[in-house]
Structure formats: C-alpha cells, structure tokens
XYZ file of C-alpha atoms in Angstrom:
661
model
C -1.491 -53.675 45.022
C 1.035 -56.281 43.848
C 3.885 -55.549 41.469
C 2.203 -57.509 38.689
C -1.105 -55.731 39.315
C 0.643 -52.361 39.216
C 2.363 -53.257 35.939
C -0.913 -54.453 34.451
C -2.603 -51.232 35.497
C 0.128 -49.123 33.861
C -0.090 -51.154 30.660
C -3.858 -50.749 30.587
C -3.462 -47.015 31.205
C -0.882 -46.745 28.414
C -3.151 -48.680 26.052
C -6.008 -46.365 26.967
C -3.885 -43.305 26.266
C -2.845 -44.710 22.891
C -6.472 -45.406 21.991
C -7.464 -41.916 23.141
C -4.695 -40.324 21.090
C -5.750 -42.353 18.058
C -9.362 -41.293 18.539
C -8.333 -37.640 18.871
C -6.248 -37.890 15.691
C -9.129 -39.466 13.790
C -11.456 -36.755 15.048
C -9.133 -33.908 14.077
C -7.872 -35.497 10.867
C -10.591 -37.772 9.452
C -9.968 -39.916 6.375
C -12.969 -39.808 4.001
C -13.484 -42.998 1.990
C -13.098 -41.019 -1.226
C -9.533 -40.051 -0.241
C -8.327 -43.508 0.770
C -6.876 -44.279 -2.708
C -5.044 -40.939 -2.645
C -3.542 -41.615 0.778
C -2.445 -45.108 -0.308
C -0.832 -43.619 -3.401
C 1.214 -41.140 -1.380
C 2.222 -43.797 1.121
C 3.708 -45.719 -1.807
C 5.453 -42.578 -3.062
C 6.954 -41.949 0.384
C 8.005 -45.514 1.136
C 8.285 -47.735 -1.981
C 10.260 -45.865 -4.650
C 13.067 -43.333 -4.435
C 14.246 -40.534 -6.706
C 15.497 -42.978 -9.337
C 11.965 -44.150 -10.112
C 8.502 -42.752 -10.557
C 4.859 -43.641 -11.100
C 2.996 -42.892 -14.327
C -0.559 -42.410 -13.083
C -3.929 -40.772 -13.661
C -3.926 -37.356 -11.971
C -7.622 -37.577 -10.999
C -7.874 -41.193 -9.844
C -4.665 -42.019 -7.973
C -5.594 -45.689 -7.677
C -4.768 -45.926 -11.397
C -1.003 -46.347 -11.601
C -0.040 -47.401 -15.122
C 3.564 -48.358 -14.481
C 6.704 -47.681 -12.513
C 9.494 -46.328 -14.675
C 13.178 -46.154 -13.837
C 15.162 -43.070 -14.725
C 18.712 -43.297 -16.083
C 21.388 -42.762 -13.432
C 23.376 -39.521 -13.669
C 21.215 -38.400 -16.582
C 20.576 -34.734 -17.289
C 17.202 -33.154 -16.601
C 16.552 -33.130 -20.344
C 17.312 -36.844 -20.694
C 15.095 -37.726 -17.741
C 12.281 -35.692 -19.209
C 12.680 -37.507 -22.513
C 12.195 -40.881 -20.763
C 9.091 -39.573 -18.993
C 7.627 -38.125 -22.194
C 8.182 -41.396 -24.062
C 6.419 -43.365 -21.322
C 3.534 -40.901 -21.326
C 3.159 -41.129 -25.101
C 3.171 -44.929 -24.992
C 0.410 -44.963 -22.361
C -1.558 -42.412 -24.355
C -1.349 -44.613 -27.476
C -2.542 -47.626 -25.524
C -5.463 -45.691 -24.056
C -6.432 -44.613 -27.562
C -6.534 -48.228 -28.743
C -8.538 -49.233 -25.660
C -11.054 -46.511 -26.502
C -11.453 -47.648 -30.116
C -10.912 -51.415 -30.093
C -12.715 -54.389 -28.593
C -11.280 -55.925 -25.449
C -10.484 -59.180 -27.247
C -8.226 -57.411 -29.768
C -6.141 -55.634 -27.134
C -2.574 -56.610 -26.290
C -1.648 -57.933 -22.852
C -0.269 -54.494 -21.883
C -3.436 -52.775 -23.086
C -5.669 -55.223 -21.226
C -3.676 -54.578 -18.049
C -4.374 -50.840 -18.385
C -8.025 -51.479 -19.249
C -8.471 -53.538 -16.092
C -7.205 -50.668 -13.907
C -10.387 -48.723 -14.689
C -13.878 -49.395 -13.273
C -15.830 -52.023 -15.218
C -18.428 -49.517 -16.376
C -15.812 -47.247 -18.006
C -16.716 -46.063 -21.507
C -14.675 -45.122 -24.556
C -15.132 -41.508 -23.501
C -13.536 -42.260 -20.127
C -10.450 -43.762 -21.769
C -10.162 -40.821 -24.181
C -10.424 -38.424 -21.273
C -7.704 -40.329 -19.406
C -5.319 -39.605 -22.302
C -5.165 -35.992 -21.090
C -4.597 -36.858 -17.438
C -1.374 -38.888 -17.440
C 1.029 -37.613 -14.798
C 4.494 -38.579 -13.570
C 5.266 -38.661 -9.851
C 8.887 -39.042 -8.740
C 9.504 -41.367 -5.809
C 10.424 -39.852 -2.447
C 11.406 -42.793 -0.235
C 15.021 -41.627 -0.077
C 13.910 -38.116 0.849
C 11.503 -39.415 3.479
C 14.224 -41.590 4.982
C 16.470 -38.529 5.275
C 13.554 -36.479 6.605
C 13.038 -38.958 9.448
C 16.679 -38.565 10.427
C 16.676 -34.752 10.154
C 13.386 -34.452 12.029
C 15.210 -35.461 15.207
C 16.856 -32.031 15.313
C 13.584 -30.096 15.388
C 10.638 -32.303 16.367
C 10.880 -31.660 20.095
C 10.867 -27.911 19.557
C 7.917 -28.169 17.149
C 5.934 -30.354 19.558
C 6.607 -27.931 22.399
C 5.347 -24.955 20.364
C 2.255 -26.869 19.251
C 1.521 -27.862 22.853
C 1.849 -24.271 24.057
C -0.570 -23.145 21.339
C -2.978 -25.998 22.173
C -2.719 -27.367 18.628
C -2.744 -31.080 17.638
C 0.683 -32.714 17.883
C 0.099 -34.406 14.508
C 0.818 -31.068 12.828
C 4.510 -31.682 13.551
C 4.430 -33.978 10.510
C 3.783 -31.109 8.082
C 7.485 -30.442 7.286
C 7.708 -34.005 5.897
C 5.278 -32.895 3.193
C 6.623 -29.392 2.733
C 10.396 -29.801 2.711
C 11.490 -33.219 4.012
C 12.880 -31.208 6.972
C 15.463 -29.611 4.690
C 16.154 -26.188 6.221
C 17.594 -24.805 2.960
C 14.711 -26.052 0.798
C 13.685 -23.496 -1.844
C 10.894 -24.080 -4.344
C 10.632 -22.783 -7.899
C 7.854 -20.402 -6.807
C 9.936 -18.867 -4.001
C 8.844 -20.836 -0.914
C 11.695 -21.364 1.552
C 12.733 -23.287 4.658
C 11.332 -26.371 6.385
C 7.842 -24.827 6.508
C 8.044 -23.492 2.930
C 6.795 -19.988 3.550
C 6.216 -17.733 0.564
C 7.797 -14.278 1.051
C 4.507 -12.391 1.512
C 3.094 -14.887 4.013
C 6.405 -15.077 5.843
C 6.537 -11.304 6.277
C 3.352 -11.431 8.351
C 5.203 -13.297 11.098
C 8.948 -12.951 10.471
C 11.720 -10.847 9.009
C 12.054 -11.705 5.314
C 14.643 -9.645 3.495
C 18.022 -9.744 1.801
C 19.972 -9.456 5.077
C 17.771 -11.555 7.393
C 15.335 -14.159 6.076
C 13.912 -16.051 9.035
C 12.193 -18.570 6.781
C 15.577 -20.342 6.893
C 15.590 -20.325 10.690
C 13.823 -23.587 11.648
C 12.890 -22.216 15.080
C 11.562 -18.792 14.062
C 9.833 -20.403 11.081
C 8.210 -22.960 13.409
C 6.830 -20.153 15.571
C 5.450 -18.526 12.417
C 3.929 -21.786 11.159
C 2.161 -22.306 14.473
C 0.632 -18.830 14.242
C -0.409 -19.401 10.633
C -2.008 -22.760 11.456
C -3.810 -21.177 14.404
C -5.106 -18.475 12.092
C -6.241 -20.927 9.401
C -8.135 -23.013 11.942
C -9.738 -19.959 13.565
C -11.176 -18.996 10.175
C -12.114 -22.446 8.833
C -12.794 -24.399 12.068
C -11.699 -27.679 10.461
C -8.230 -29.194 10.394
C -8.595 -30.786 6.926
C -9.584 -27.358 5.584
C -6.971 -25.495 7.642
C -4.216 -27.816 6.408
C -5.322 -27.512 2.791
C -5.357 -23.740 3.302
C -1.662 -23.975 4.199
C -1.178 -24.809 0.521
C -4.187 -23.196 -1.161
C -4.790 -20.222 1.112
C -7.511 -19.448 3.605
C -9.352 -17.288 1.067
C -9.260 -20.088 -1.482
C -10.649 -22.620 0.958
C -13.466 -20.315 2.042
C -14.382 -19.987 -1.616
C -14.258 -23.781 -2.024
C -16.664 -24.239 0.880
C -18.982 -21.600 -0.532
C -18.961 -23.025 -4.071
C -19.490 -26.666 -3.056
C -21.823 -25.995 -0.146
C -19.939 -28.451 2.065
C -17.076 -28.560 4.548
C -16.298 -32.195 3.715
C -12.728 -32.245 2.383
C -13.448 -35.422 0.412
C -16.301 -33.788 -1.479
C -14.305 -30.588 -2.026
C -11.365 -32.516 -3.481
C -13.676 -34.369 -5.867
C -15.986 -31.541 -6.931
C -14.319 -28.164 -6.476
C -12.795 -26.663 -9.622
C -11.192 -23.413 -8.468
C -8.837 -21.529 -10.784
C -5.791 -22.296 -8.616
C -7.068 -25.482 -6.968
C -4.770 -27.797 -8.889
C -3.175 -31.171 -8.279
C -1.025 -29.966 -5.358
C -3.935 -28.386 -3.487
C -6.286 -31.323 -4.129
C -3.735 -33.743 -2.744
C -2.259 -31.756 0.111
C -4.419 -33.245 2.864
C -3.957 -36.781 1.511
C -0.192 -36.248 1.488
C -0.334 -35.086 5.087
C -2.291 -38.199 6.162
C 0.139 -40.437 4.281
C 3.146 -38.723 5.878
C 1.477 -39.077 9.272
C 1.025 -42.827 8.760
C 4.565 -43.421 7.478
C 6.293 -41.260 10.084
C 4.340 -42.738 13.009
C 5.136 -46.260 11.788
C 8.650 -45.553 10.603
C 10.048 -48.924 11.708
C 7.478 -50.693 9.552
C 8.386 -48.716 6.445
C 12.071 -48.041 7.178
C 13.355 -50.771 9.536
C 16.240 -49.670 11.723
C 15.846 -45.959 10.972
C 16.795 -43.586 13.804
C 16.305 -39.810 13.944
C 19.357 -37.694 14.654
C 19.722 -36.465 18.231
C 19.176 -32.738 18.692
C 22.192 -30.743 19.800
C 22.528 -28.521 22.849
C 22.655 -24.959 21.532
C 24.188 -21.792 22.929
C 22.141 -18.701 22.073
C 23.569 -15.192 22.193
C 23.066 -11.666 20.839
C 25.478 -8.886 19.907
C 25.463 -5.351 21.294
C 26.908 -3.994 18.056
C 27.004 -4.744 14.336
C 30.070 -6.901 13.732
C 31.626 -8.334 10.534
C 31.015 -12.090 10.305
C 34.708 -12.971 9.889
C 35.627 -10.902 12.933
C 32.904 -12.562 15.007
C 33.910 -16.078 13.948
C 37.531 -15.385 14.824
C 36.645 -13.911 18.227
C 34.578 -16.903 19.354
C 36.976 -19.424 17.819
C 34.780 -21.114 15.189
C 35.116 -21.432 11.451
C 33.048 -19.029 9.388
C 31.259 -21.855 7.575
C 30.185 -23.367 10.923
C 28.816 -20.027 12.082
C 26.917 -19.781 8.806
C 25.678 -23.390 8.931
C 23.838 -22.776 12.196
C 22.574 -19.278 11.339
C 21.217 -19.602 7.821
C 18.635 -16.860 8.316
C 21.540 -14.449 7.847
C 21.837 -14.185 4.085
C 24.787 -14.018 1.707
C 25.518 -10.267 2.079
C 26.426 -10.971 5.727
C 28.759 -13.848 4.897
C 30.262 -12.043 1.884
C 31.171 -9.081 4.080
C 28.802 -6.605 2.402
C 26.756 -6.438 5.616
C 27.540 -6.933 9.311
C 26.021 -9.513 11.620
C 23.086 -7.531 13.051
C 22.957 -6.317 16.624
C 20.203 -7.802 18.809
C 19.826 -10.764 16.453
C 19.789 -14.145 18.232
C 22.671 -16.321 17.033
C 23.018 -20.042 17.740
C 25.910 -22.470 17.891
C 26.240 -26.040 19.170
C 27.641 -25.970 22.674
C 30.523 -28.290 21.765
C 31.897 -25.713 19.299
C 32.358 -23.077 21.993
C 35.161 -23.312 24.498
C 34.776 -21.040 27.486
C 32.096 -18.465 28.200
C 30.562 -16.824 25.143
C 30.428 -13.364 26.765
C 34.170 -13.410 27.444
C 34.856 -14.466 23.868
C 32.725 -11.643 22.485
C 34.935 -9.185 24.401
C 37.743 -10.217 22.046
C 36.080 -8.304 19.203
C 38.229 -5.188 18.634
C 36.506 -1.888 19.359
C 37.266 -0.783 15.809
C 35.174 -3.718 14.516
C 32.081 -2.856 16.572
C 29.676 -0.654 14.623
C 26.613 1.228 15.900
C 24.577 0.596 12.741
C 24.318 -1.614 9.684
C 26.126 -0.893 6.428
C 23.531 1.076 4.433
C 22.176 -0.341 1.193
C 23.131 1.531 -1.930
C 21.244 -0.712 -4.324
C 18.355 -3.152 -4.167
C 17.735 -6.105 -6.462
C 14.020 -6.528 -7.185
C 12.625 -9.893 -6.139
C 9.442 -11.768 -6.917
C 6.419 -10.069 -5.327
C 8.150 -6.695 -4.822
C 6.622 -3.322 -5.630
C 7.976 0.208 -5.450
C 5.745 1.028 -2.497
C 6.996 -2.005 -0.519
C 10.636 -1.159 -1.267
C 10.000 2.485 -0.344
C 8.370 1.466 2.944
C 11.190 -0.969 3.715
C 13.906 1.680 3.308
C 11.786 4.617 4.533
C 12.181 6.582 1.324
C 9.570 7.996 -1.017
C 8.340 6.322 -4.174
C 8.973 9.567 -6.045
C 12.648 9.518 -5.017
C 12.993 5.922 -6.243
C 11.357 6.854 -9.551
C 13.571 9.899 -10.092
C 16.828 8.341 -8.898
C 16.398 5.339 -11.190
C 15.007 7.261 -14.167
C 11.942 5.042 -14.206
C 9.489 5.784 -16.966
C 6.607 4.444 -14.877
C 6.085 4.068 -11.157
C 3.918 1.033 -11.860
C 6.388 -1.361 -13.481
C 9.562 -2.926 -12.100
C 11.130 -6.218 -13.150
C 12.330 -9.143 -11.093
C 16.141 -8.987 -11.143
C 16.227 -5.251 -11.818
C 18.741 -3.280 -9.697
C 17.462 -0.069 -8.124
C 19.666 2.659 -6.658
C 18.553 3.762 -3.187
C 18.661 7.351 -1.889
C 21.167 7.805 0.929
C 20.774 10.047 3.971
C 21.296 13.699 3.086
C 21.347 12.957 -0.626
C 19.327 15.308 -2.825
C 17.419 13.553 -5.575
C 17.162 15.613 -8.740
C 14.581 15.208 -11.438
C 15.860 12.964 -14.226
C 17.067 14.497 -17.468
C 16.986 11.240 -19.427
C 14.155 8.727 -19.126
C 15.319 5.121 -19.392
C 12.945 2.689 -21.049
C 14.841 -0.577 -21.253
C 14.031 -1.714 -17.717
C 10.384 -0.757 -17.552
C 7.078 -1.499 -19.199
C 4.445 0.988 -20.276
C 1.229 1.451 -18.369
C -2.219 2.694 -19.267
C -2.683 4.114 -15.771
C -1.784 7.812 -15.264
C 1.650 8.227 -13.707
C 0.472 11.025 -11.410
C -1.630 9.876 -8.450
C -5.195 11.104 -8.198
C -5.252 10.932 -4.420
C -3.248 12.939 -1.899
C -2.788 12.447 1.814
C -5.316 15.143 2.644
C -7.853 14.706 -0.130
C -9.984 12.020 -1.724
C -9.966 11.321 -5.502
C -10.824 14.365 -7.592
C -13.895 12.648 -9.025
C -15.344 11.951 -5.586
C -15.156 15.000 -3.301
C -18.027 13.692 -1.210
C -16.732 10.434 0.319
C -18.733 9.250 3.373
C -17.371 9.205 6.892
C -17.049 6.007 8.917
C -19.834 4.581 11.052
C -20.037 1.132 12.677
C -18.985 -0.944 9.667
C -18.183 1.803 7.230
C -14.860 2.592 5.662
C -12.957 5.808 6.439
C -12.840 8.582 3.878
C -9.188 7.877 3.215
C -7.865 4.353 2.559
C -6.096 2.759 5.521
C -2.414 2.757 4.521
C -0.419 2.039 7.682
C 1.729 5.118 7.251
C 2.040 5.005 3.459
C 0.422 7.703 1.395
C -2.850 6.662 -0.260
C -1.403 8.269 -3.376
C 1.371 5.712 -3.462
C -0.930 2.742 -3.073
C -3.772 3.928 -5.269
C -1.329 4.677 -8.062
C 0.228 1.211 -8.155
C -1.881 -1.060 -10.357
C -1.228 -4.715 -10.878
C 1.354 -5.770 -13.436
C -0.532 -8.089 -15.747
C 1.898 -10.972 -15.637
C 1.909 -10.864 -11.825
C -1.844 -11.413 -11.444
C -1.433 -14.963 -10.179
C 1.173 -13.809 -7.624
C -1.202 -11.214 -6.196
C -4.131 -13.634 -6.163
C -2.051 -16.217 -4.306
C -0.671 -13.641 -1.828
C -4.109 -12.280 -0.966
C -5.855 -15.662 -0.831
C -3.060 -17.159 1.270
C -4.023 -15.183 4.362
C -7.007 -12.984 3.497
C -10.413 -14.714 3.765
C -12.230 -11.855 2.022
C -13.953 -12.303 -1.351
C -12.511 -10.008 -4.019
C -14.009 -11.485 -7.191
C -16.849 -9.989 -9.219
C -20.095 -11.980 -9.108
C -21.985 -12.972 -12.244
C -24.476 -10.142 -11.648
C -21.617 -7.571 -11.644
C -21.758 -7.057 -7.886
C -18.946 -7.201 -5.340
C -18.800 -7.621 -1.588
C -17.531 -4.426 0.040
C -14.278 -5.088 1.891
C -12.248 -3.236 4.496
C -10.104 -0.260 3.410
C -12.159 0.308 0.248
C -14.138 3.433 -0.641
C -16.498 4.421 -3.405
C -13.637 6.521 -4.724
C -11.499 3.402 -5.130
C -14.193 1.640 -7.125
C -14.743 4.677 -9.350
C -10.994 4.987 -9.941
C -10.559 1.307 -10.804
C -13.589 1.410 -13.126
C -12.732 4.786 -14.726
C -16.213 6.128 -13.915
C -17.584 8.806 -11.592
C -18.815 8.026 -8.115
C -22.122 9.615 -9.038
C -22.633 6.827 -11.588
C -22.100 4.174 -8.906
C -24.490 5.949 -6.559
C -27.092 6.103 -9.279
C -27.068 2.388 -10.138
C -27.099 1.491 -6.428
C -29.782 4.091 -5.529
C -27.459 5.599 -2.929
C -28.067 9.112 -1.700
C -25.215 11.547 -1.235
C -23.332 10.672 1.984
C -24.698 7.128 2.223
C -22.054 4.964 3.896
C -20.420 1.854 2.479
C -20.989 -1.051 4.837
C -18.433 -3.855 4.956
C -19.918 -7.151 3.859
C -22.761 -5.603 1.847
C -23.016 -5.995 -1.938
C -22.496 -3.168 -4.411
C -23.336 -3.162 -8.117
C -20.630 -1.879 -10.468
C -20.446 -0.433 -13.977
C -18.092 -2.344 -16.285
C -18.670 -0.231 -19.396
C -15.040 0.959 -19.486
C -13.143 -1.751 -17.607
C -13.587 -5.536 -17.657
C -14.304 -7.427 -14.426
C -10.880 -9.068 -14.769
C -9.124 -5.690 -14.995
C -11.087 -4.429 -12.013
C -10.181 -7.511 -9.959
C -6.528 -7.037 -10.892
C -6.466 -3.428 -9.686
C -8.385 -4.339 -6.555
C -6.022 -7.180 -5.677
C -3.002 -4.978 -6.389
C -4.312 -2.349 -3.985
C -4.759 -4.873 -1.166
C -1.400 -6.444 -1.952
C 0.242 -3.033 -1.538
C -1.556 -2.484 1.760
C -0.161 -5.748 3.089
C 3.332 -5.246 1.659
C 3.628 -1.764 3.124
C 2.337 -2.746 6.553
C 4.391 -5.912 6.935
C 7.583 -4.152 5.908
C 7.661 -2.798 9.486
C 5.281 -5.040 11.459
C 4.639 -8.679 12.181
C 1.899 -10.644 13.895
C 3.029 -12.015 17.230
C -0.205 -13.761 18.204
C -3.843 -12.989 18.910
C -6.028 -11.961 21.840
C -9.738 -11.837 22.524
C -11.423 -8.445 22.801
C -14.803 -7.812 24.428
C -16.941 -5.152 22.743
C -17.656 -2.073 24.867
C -20.428 0.477 24.672
C -19.833 2.811 21.725
C -17.345 0.521 19.968
C -17.178 0.285 16.193
C -14.684 -1.313 13.845
C -13.201 2.112 13.179
C -13.035 2.995 16.889
C -11.364 -0.340 17.716
C -8.826 0.049 14.891
C -7.958 3.566 16.117
C -7.626 2.382 19.706
C -5.363 -0.510 18.690
C -3.145 1.923 16.730
C -0.827 -0.699 15.231
C -3.591 -2.975 13.930
C -5.170 -1.523 10.768
C -8.858 -1.943 10.140
C -8.370 -4.338 7.206
C -6.209 -6.679 9.327
C -8.772 -6.783 12.144
C -11.359 -7.656 9.511
C -9.184 -10.543 8.249
C -9.217 -12.103 11.712
C -13.011 -11.743 11.955
C -14.354 -12.434 8.442
C -17.756 -13.716 9.571
C -18.445 -10.980 12.112
C -21.149 -8.461 11.203
C -19.589 -5.363 12.750
C -22.749 -3.357 12.139
C -24.670 -5.463 14.666
C -22.088 -5.895 17.435
C -23.288 -5.263 20.961
C -21.484 -4.869 24.293
C -20.219 -8.205 25.559
C -19.608 -9.712 22.107
C -16.077 -10.956 21.483
C -13.794 -10.566 18.495
C -10.205 -11.654 17.768
C -7.479 -9.028 17.564
C -4.005 -9.648 16.147
C -1.118 -8.748 18.440
C 1.183 -6.527 16.405
C 4.936 -6.302 16.948
C 7.315 -3.895 15.259
C 10.207 -5.453 13.405
C 13.529 -4.331 14.807
C-alpha cells in the first residue's frame, strides 16, 4: 500500500470513528424536538453573555427571551436585584397591555414582545406569561474559566468513566454543576465540582467537619461515577439518569409513573411534581448545551486552551500530625498544602485537629525536593500522635439529627440529650452547639431543662420500642419470610428506639424528601385511596405508631389474620382518623432518613456486584449473609425485583459495602 493510500485509509478510519462516536452520543443522549429551544437557550447562556448581563425570559418557553439587560458594575446584590425587578415589572406591564389592547394600538416594544409568542396566542396566554418572567444570569465567563480548569481533571474523569464502562460524555457534567470549581458551594449545601449534597455524598465518601471528600475532585469523581452507575441501573436511560442527578432517582421514577412515558421531552413538558421545578426541568437541556459548547470550544471561545494537569505526589501518614508541623517537615508553605488537600477542613488548618493518619495527601511534584519519605522522617517524635484530637463539641449542620450525631461519635442519644439539657430528643437547630461525652465521662441527669435551643414536640419523648421488643401496641409482629420484613426494624447497629423516636421536624420536610428521593427509588407517598406500598425495614408496628392507632385496627381494615406477613411491594390500606397523610409521610420519611444517616455514618458504597440466587434464598437470608448490607439498601438497588417470586439462577445487584476508616 502506498504512503498516500495508507494516509487516506487512516483518515477514512478516523472519520468513521468520529461518526461512530457521534452516533453513540446521539443514542445515549438524544435531543427531543421539544427540547431544542431549551438547549439553544442554554448555549446562549454559556457562550454569549457573561455575569454582567442576563436574559429576561419566559420560564416555560425558553425560546421567548424578552430582552438582555446589563447589570451595573460593582453594584451590590440589592442594587442588582432592583434592576432585575424593574425590568420584570416593565415586561409584566407590557404583557398586560398586549392582553387587553389590539395589536394596532401597541407600541413598538409591545409588538416586539407580542411577536415572540405563537400566532395563535390568546389574551389568556399573555396574562399567564405575566407570572412566568424569569431572569437568567449569563455564564460565558464562568464557562471560559471552566474550560481552562477542566484540563486539571478531565483525564482522570475520562479514565474513571472508561473503567466503569460509562459514556465519556458524562465528563461534561461538572460544567453544569460547578464550572469545575473545586470549592463551589451552593446555598442548599451542595459542594465540590460534582456538587454532592451531604446525605448523598455520605453514601460514597467521608463527609464531616474534619474530612469532607466532596472537595476532593478525585474522590468526588469516583463517587459521581458510582452514583451515575446507580441512577442508570435503576432508570435504564441516560436522559433520566442525568436528570435524576439533580431531581433524584425516586423523583424520576415517580415522573415516569405519573406521565406513563420514559421520553424526557414529554416528562419535561407534562410532569408537575412537587419538587420538579425549573432546575430539574432544564437539567438535561443544560447538559446537552454544555456538551455542544465544550466539544466545540474553539468555535465558541476561539484560542481557549485548558490548563495542563500537574504531576502529583501522593503519600499517607503513619501518625496524626499537626498541619504546620507537616508543612515545615516537607518544606512547603501551609497554604500550598491546604490548596491541594481541600478535603481536609478548617479545624485541621486552624490547628484544632491533626492531619489524619492513613489519609491520602497530594502535592505537585515540583513543590517537593527530595524523597517524600525522607522528609516525613523530619517530623519530631513528639509531634506524632496515635489518634485524633477528640471532639468536645459539635456544631449542628443542615440535615443532621441526634441519631446521626450519636452514631458518628459512637455515643448514645440519651447521653447527648442529658449532657446538653435538651428538652426534646426530636428537635435540634442548625448552628446549635452540642457538647459531646468524652471517654470515661459520667453523664448525669440534668437538673435544669434548657428551652431556648429546642422546639416542642407532640411525639412522646420516651421511645415505645426497645432493642428486644416491638411496640407495646403490637406484641404480635410477624416474622420474616421471602419478602417480609423482620420483626424489628433494620437499624444497622442503632437501636430501633432511637430511630422510631425521631420524627421529622416540620420545617425540614423538604430536606428529608430530597434526601430520600435522591437515592431511594421507593415510593413513600400515600395514594388517593389511602393506601401505601410496603417498603423495606417497615413493620405494621411502625405504621400503627405513625398513625397513632392499634395494629389490630390495621389488620381489620386489611382483612389480615394474626401473624399474616407484610410483603414488600404490596399495598396496605391505612387509617388516617388521627393523623393526616402528610403527617404520616413526614414521620415515614424521617424514619428512613435516620436509617440512612445512621448507616452511612460508618459505611460507604464502594461499588456493586451481581449475585445469583441460590436454593433457599430470601431477601432476609441474603441481607443476613451479606452482614454489612442492610435489607433496605439491597432493596434500593433492586426496586423492580419481586423478591417473593425469585428462583434459583435469578440475578440481583448487591452493593459492595466498605467501612469508613
């Protein structure tokens, strides 16, 4: 073959590979016609205007952009908001005139707005549009910076996606989530380049006040890959799995069920879920827009070049060492050590805590002169500690509960209640400081009950369940069969009394809903006919407790004989004579939230594996054999499996559980 022929062959092969990759992308990430205007809108946001400008637009029909407004330079947030509000009011006034006046009598500005709408639009449509005017800040400057910063991490992300056999296009997701800003923190508590919420992050990483791996771009990437794998395994569609990254896998399963379709375009147009707002409706369109702009970066940002990733030295410590001592020993400035190890939080850098032993640290190779092991030998023996500085206090953060804090520090809820003079074990406030029992410290009953830092509760302070007994009102709970729940709630080492006694704080309902729906595909809502779907780790005693009725009443209305088992996935009718469906849902969600919080205080999910059903297997038997994987978590990974009809040879997915060091 001649040189020219060989070159032609390689070019044809390259062209074929490009076409194949494009086809694969289109197959995995289709663009429905109904979403094309949304994608075009976000492409403009990412590439046309920066943070000094913004679009005033209709939040339902993104093809309707009323105007581009400029914001005053160096203005305060209040001043910028005033400019936005004035523009919104002006558009609203014009829409009102359009709705009430003839076209001929409209001003040039009003006619321009009128012509943005479909020709068949009615006065009612224009009046409706008055309530849907939204401002979108430009992001071209952020996207430009994101392209540069992506150079540090893209290769690592692509490698992890390849190993997991996931589409390479998913590497674009941090453009949407954080603009590749590793210290990004949202107003709802999401952090890092992958914007993990604390509860979701704890499933895969360490998330605490000493180590928060959401700020580690590498550990967070590993976690994001596992979460995306999980979403896709449940939803079997990348548009749905990506939207679930924002809206939750439980929320997207509900969207599919309510609309009767898996078409993301139809779901975006028709689904009206309680938390399916503007961000969720537009998440997939934003991803497609970011994919287009990032893959054609020279078209949108001529001359742009990503930063080149640095060669990193990775090392661990045998002991707990103060950060200043470590920085001095290896010859780097403390701020440089911090800059490249942001998962270590402020208590480490302030000297309140030591750099943890067995934690992987990273530094650019050019900052280290000599061999790192030899430099670590410079740490004085007196500065090497066998354990971490113990916590004496804990500051309550969003999503915390007493049971989670107790599990995290391996203390009892009762000790926390008594030591902090809490009036109720059910109410703690974000920002509240709790004193923690120390080893060997006796905790006496409080003499004075403080009330300033707590809220009252209608739920009895004393638990109705003990470790060895079921609720007093239900002494006859059924034993487990193939798909039946155990007599005692699965608690992963935490007393059922602790969990059953912790109801939902009313103003944290949305937090619990979002935590559960983020990763739990189960349905926890009450149907219109007052029935629920029985879920893992629930018993008849739970339902009776949450409803303030006797189990005998629930058996009666469901025609259940004494000892009849509860079967996961079946429906059960409830009595709401004493408690509203909303109150019941709140208590139910709180219970499952506490299960997850308690378990993931000590464990994380390291991956999944396939398990082949053996003779005599049941969900309960499998959960007992797995030891570290509770029954409710196995159920989450197999939401569509009917465990009551499994037979030898069938396969299910099991999470691989790792203990957090």
